[in-house]
């Protein structure tokens, strides 16, 4: 039996997912997915575009050939990177026009919040599954560090839940588009969500951590045993809280949001 693929290959418009991580959405897809190595997914809405089968590519959408970014994804399939060899990031140029379409001026926003634009990694590693049983994607070294930290906490009787790890620019754009469609003003959305391109979650180094039974992303997380454990031990695994109280970005206190940098001992 082959080892299941644990790497997500990233391109600006399309992600190449290990097929075993996906559930069929249309009748007839289940048998195709069971035979596929990868599935090409549109980042904008997660739609399944095509399955990669031993005999070749099987379209899962009509008009596949017109899909934006398809050539980039197929190039990657023809010349798959070795594990961990593509530590690089994707270009940011597509983001500017999408922010324009939202009515958001990236330069002014960056000046206001003092946050940098965050490129997406070219590949991500499976770091287990989150609280909602979704695959948790992080950059390879962050994934290893999270796995070790999660285990170390469990050995001391402390359960850490992953709530959310890597999120693409398109995913964040989708949140904005849905809220705009419901009539929310851009300024209102920006009070709660970082602008697409500016979230640390795009880096693959950040994740939101919760404690079982606790609601996600609430300040009350700071009263849990999980948070107390993280405060004592997370730095030793290379994780730091990004937005402590009184952070210079004016971002609300987020005791649940941690970012991998590198272990304190190696700093
Ligand atoms: Zn977060």
mmCIF file with all atom_site columns, N, CA and C in Angstrom, residues 90-119:
data_model
loop_
_atom_site.group_PDB
_atom_site.id
_atom_site.type_symbol
_atom_site.label_atom_id
_atom_site.label_alt_id
_atom_site.label_comp_id
_atom_site.label_asym_id
_atom_site.label_entity_id
_atom_site.label_seq_id
_atom_site.pdbx_PDB_ins_code
_atom_site.Cartn_x
_atom_site.Cartn_y
_atom_site.Cartn_z
_atom_site.occupancy
_atom_site.B_iso_or_equiv
_atom_site.pdbx_formal_charge
_atom_site.auth_seq_id
_atom_site.auth_comp_id
_atom_site.auth_asym_id
_atom_site.auth_atom_id
_atom_site.pdbx_PDB_model_num
ATOM 1  N N  . UNK A 1 90  ? 4.010   32.147 -3.546 1.00 0.00 ? 90  UNK A N  1
ATOM 2  C CA . UNK A 1 90  ? 3.400   32.517 -4.815 1.00 0.00 ? 90  UNK A CA 1
ATOM 3  C C  . UNK A 1 90  ? 3.446   34.033 -4.992 1.00 0.00 ? 90  UNK A C  1
ATOM 4  N N  . UNK A 1 91  ? 3.435   34.501 -6.261 1.00 0.00 ? 91  UNK A N  1
ATOM 5  C CA . UNK A 1 91  ? 3.440   35.951 -6.505 1.00 0.00 ? 91  UNK A CA 1
ATOM 6  C C  . UNK A 1 91  ? 2.144   36.596 -6.007 1.00 0.00 ? 91  UNK A C  1
ATOM 7  N N  . UNK A 1 92  ? 2.225   37.900 -5.738 1.00 0.00 ? 92  UNK A N  1
ATOM 8  C CA . UNK A 1 92  ? 1.087   38.620 -5.149 1.00 0.00 ? 92  UNK A CA 1
ATOM 9  C C  . UNK A 1 92  ? 0.297   39.425 -6.167 1.00 0.00 ? 92  UNK A C  1
ATOM 10 N N  . UNK A 1 93  ? 0.730   39.432 -7.446 1.00 0.00 ? 93  UNK A N  1
ATOM 11 C CA . UNK A 1 93  ? 0.173   40.422 -8.373 1.00 0.00 ? 93  UNK A CA 1
ATOM 12 C C  . UNK A 1 93  ? -1.332  40.296 -8.597 1.00 0.00 ? 93  UNK A C  1
ATOM 13 N N  . UNK A 1 94  ? -1.871  39.069 -8.491 1.00 0.00 ? 94  UNK A N  1
ATOM 14 C CA . UNK A 1 94  ? -3.314  38.909 -8.730 1.00 0.00 ? 94  UNK A CA 1
ATOM 15 C C  . UNK A 1 94  ? -4.153  39.587 -7.664 1.00 0.00 ? 94  UNK A C  1
ATOM 16 N N  . UNK A 1 95  ? -3.550  39.703 -6.484 1.00 0.00 ? 95  UNK A N  1
ATOM 17 C CA . UNK A 1 95  ? -4.325  40.198 -5.347 1.00 0.00 ? 95  UNK A CA 1
ATOM 18 C C  . UNK A 1 95  ? -4.783  41.638 -5.543 1.00 0.00 ? 95  UNK A C  1
ATOM 19 N N  . UNK A 1 96  ? -3.915  42.483 -6.114 1.00 0.00 ? 96  UNK A N  1
ATOM 20 C CA . UNK A 1 96  ? -4.227  43.915 -6.208 1.00 0.00 ? 96  UNK A CA 1
ATOM 21 C C  . UNK A 1 96  ? -5.548  44.147 -6.953 1.00 0.00 ? 96  UNK A C  1
ATOM 22 N N  . UNK A 1 97  ? -5.729  43.460 -8.084 1.00 0.00 ? 97  UNK A N  1
ATOM 23 C CA . UNK A 1 97  ? -6.959  43.708 -8.850 1.00 0.00 ? 97  UNK A CA 1
ATOM 24 C C  . UNK A 1 97  ? -8.193  43.207 -8.093 1.00 0.00 ? 97  UNK A C  1
ATOM 25 N N  . UNK A 1 98  ? -8.013  42.151 -7.317 1.00 0.00 ? 98  UNK A N  1
ATOM 26 C CA . UNK A 1 98  ? -9.158  41.632 -6.552 1.00 0.00 ? 98  UNK A CA 1
ATOM 27 C C  . UNK A 1 98  ? -9.526  42.559 -5.401 1.00 0.00 ? 98  UNK A C  1
ATOM 28 N N  . UNK A 1 99  ? -8.510  43.169 -4.790 1.00 0.00 ? 99  UNK A N  1
ATOM 29 C CA . UNK A 1 99  ? -8.799  44.140 -3.728 1.00 0.00 ? 99  UNK A CA 1
ATOM 30 C C  . UNK A 1 99  ? -9.480  45.371 -4.323 1.00 0.00 ? 99  UNK A C  1
ATOM 31 N N  . UNK A 1 100 ? -9.013  45.792 -5.511 1.00 0.00 ? 100 UNK A N  1
ATOM 32 C CA . UNK A 1 100 ? -9.668  46.897 -6.221 1.00 0.00 ? 100 UNK A CA 1
ATOM 33 C C  . UNK A 1 100 ? -11.145 46.609 -6.433 1.00 0.00 ? 100 UNK A C  1
ATOM 34 N N  . UNK A 1 101 ? -11.429 45.395 -6.870 1.00 0.00 ? 101 UNK A N  1
ATOM 35 C CA . UNK A 1 101 ? -12.818 45.012 -7.145 1.00 0.00 ? 101 UNK A CA 1
ATOM 36 C C  . UNK A 1 101 ? -13.670 45.092 -5.881 1.00 0.00 ? 101 UNK A C  1
ATOM 37 N N  . UNK A 1 102 ? -13.053 44.852 -4.744 1.00 0.00 ? 102 UNK A N  1
ATOM 38 C CA . UNK A 1 102 ? -13.775 44.964 -3.470 1.00 0.00 ? 102 UNK A CA 1
ATOM 39 C C  . UNK A 1 102 ? -13.932 46.422 -3.041 1.00 0.00 ? 102 UNK A C  1
ATOM 40 N N  . UNK A 1 103 ? -13.182 47.321 -3.681 1.00 0.00 ? 103 UNK A N  1
ATOM 41 C CA . UNK A 1 103 ? -13.197 48.717 -3.284 1.00 0.00 ? 103 UNK A CA 1
ATOM 42 C C  . UNK A 1 103 ? -12.216 49.006 -2.161 1.00 0.00 ? 103 UNK A C  1
ATOM 43 N N  . UNK A 1 104 ? -11.216 48.144 -2.022 1.00 0.00 ? 104 UNK A N  1
ATOM 44 C CA . UNK A 1 104 ? -10.257 48.322 -0.932 1.00 0.00 ? 104 UNK A CA 1
ATOM 45 C C  . UNK A 1 104 ? -8.908  48.743 -1.497 1.00 0.00 ? 104 UNK A C  1
ATOM 46 N N  . UNK A 1 105 ? -8.399  49.852 -1.001 1.00 0.00 ? 105 UNK A N  1
ATOM 47 C CA . UNK A 1 105 ? -7.115  50.345 -1.499 1.00 0.00 ? 105 UNK A CA 1
ATOM 48 C C  . UNK A 1 105 ? -6.018  49.759 -0.611 1.00 0.00 ? 105 UNK A C  1
ATOM 49 N N  . UNK A 1 106 ? -5.242  48.847 -1.178 1.00 0.00 ? 106 UNK A N  1
ATOM 50 C CA . UNK A 1 106 ? -4.313  48.044 -0.367 1.00 0.00 ? 106 UNK A CA 1
ATOM 51 C C  . UNK A 1 106 ? -3.273  48.904 0.346  1.00 0.00 ? 106 UNK A C  1
ATOM 52 N N  . UNK A 1 107 ? -2.734  49.895 -0.369 1.00 0.00 ? 107 UNK A N  1
ATOM 53 C CA . UNK A 1 107 ? -1.692  50.719 0.236  1.00 0.00 ? 107 UNK A CA 1
ATOM 54 C C  . UNK A 1 107 ? -2.195  51.461 1.466  1.00 0.00 ? 107 UNK A C  1
ATOM 55 N N  . UNK A 1 108 ? -3.377  52.062 1.352  1.00 0.00 ? 108 UNK A N  1
ATOM 56 C CA . UNK A 1 108 ? -3.935  52.813 2.478  1.00 0.00 ? 108 UNK A CA 1
ATOM 57 C C  . UNK A 1 108 ? -4.244  51.878 3.644  1.00 0.00 ? 108 UNK A C  1
ATOM 58 N N  . UNK A 1 109 ? -4.757  50.721 3.333  1.00 0.00 ? 109 UNK A N  1
ATOM 59 C CA . UNK A 1 109 ? -5.079  49.746 4.388  1.00 0.00 ? 109 UNK A CA 1
ATOM 60 C C  . UNK A 1 109 ? -3.798  49.327 5.115  1.00 0.00 ? 109 UNK A C  1
ATOM 61 N N  . UNK A 1 110 ? -2.735  49.058 4.332  1.00 0.00 ? 110 UNK A N  1
ATOM 62 C CA . UNK A 1 110 ? -1.465  48.636 4.934  1.00 0.00 ? 110 UNK A CA 1
ATOM 63 C C  . UNK A 1 110 ? -0.914  49.739 5.845  1.00 0.00 ? 110 UNK A C  1
ATOM 64 N N  . UNK A 1 111 ? -1.036  50.999 5.390  1.00 0.00 ? 111 UNK A N  1
ATOM 65 C CA . UNK A 1 111 ? -0.555  52.112 6.217  1.00 0.00 ? 111 UNK A CA 1
ATOM 66 C C  . UNK A 1 111 ? -1.338  52.202 7.522  1.00 0.00 ? 111 UNK A C  1
ATOM 67 N N  . UNK A 1 112 ? -2.658  52.005 7.423  1.00 0.00 ? 112 UNK A N  1
ATOM 68 C CA . UNK A 1 112 ? -3.521  52.108 8.607  1.00 0.00 ? 112 UNK A CA 1
ATOM 69 C C  . UNK A 1 112 ? -3.183  51.064 9.654  1.00 0.00 ? 112 UNK A C  1
ATOM 70 N N  . UNK A 1 113 ? -3.023  49.812 9.241  1.00 0.00 ? 113 UNK A N  1
ATOM 71 C CA . UNK A 1 113 ? -2.904  48.739 10.229 1.00 0.00 ? 113 UNK A CA 1
ATOM 72 C C  . UNK A 1 113 ? -1.453  48.312 10.441 1.00 0.00 ? 113 UNK A C  1
ATOM 73 N N  . UNK A 1 114 ? -0.548  48.775 9.585  1.00 0.00 ? 114 UNK A N  1
ATOM 74 C CA . UNK A 1 114 ? 0.857   48.411 9.769  1.00 0.00 ? 114 UNK A CA 1
ATOM 75 C C  . UNK A 1 114 ? 1.129   46.942 9.534  1.00 0.00 ? 114 UNK A C  1
ATOM 76 N N  . UNK A 1 115 ? 0.241   46.269 8.803  1.00 0.00 ? 115 UNK A N  1
ATOM 77 C CA . UNK A 1 115 ? 0.444   44.844 8.507  1.00 0.00 ? 115 UNK A CA 1
ATOM 78 C C  . UNK A 1 115 ? 1.017   44.697 7.100  1.00 0.00 ? 115 UNK A C  1
ATOM 79 N N  . UNK A 1 116 ? 1.866   43.715 6.883  1.00 0.00 ? 116 UNK A N  1
ATOM 80 C CA . UNK A 1 116 ? 2.396   43.476 5.533  1.00 0.00 ? 116 UNK A CA 1
ATOM 81 C C  . UNK A 1 116 ? 1.442   42.600 4.724  1.00 0.00 ? 116 UNK A C  1
ATOM 82 N N  . UNK A 1 117 ? 1.558   42.664 3.392  1.00 0.00 ? 117 UNK A N  1
ATOM 83 C CA . UNK A 1 117 ? 0.890   41.677 2.548  1.00 0.00 ? 117 UNK A CA 1
ATOM 84 C C  . UNK A 1 117 ? 1.566   40.327 2.764  1.00 0.00 ? 117 UNK A C  1
ATOM 85 N N  . UNK A 1 118 ? 0.772   39.282 2.851  1.00 0.00 ? 118 UNK A N  1
ATOM 86 C CA . UNK A 1 118 ? 1.302   37.959 3.172  1.00 0.00 ? 118 UNK A CA 1
ATOM 87 C C  . UNK A 1 118 ? 1.132   37.039 1.969  1.00 0.00 ? 118 UNK A C  1
ATOM 88 N N  . UNK A 1 119 ? 2.230   36.639 1.321  1.00 0.00 ? 119 UNK A N  1
ATOM 89 C CA . UNK A 1 119 ? 2.094   35.710 0.193  1.00 0.00 ? 119 UNK A CA 1
ATOM 90 C C  . UNK A 1 119 ? 1.719   34.308 0.666  1.00 0.00 ? 119 UNK A C  1
#
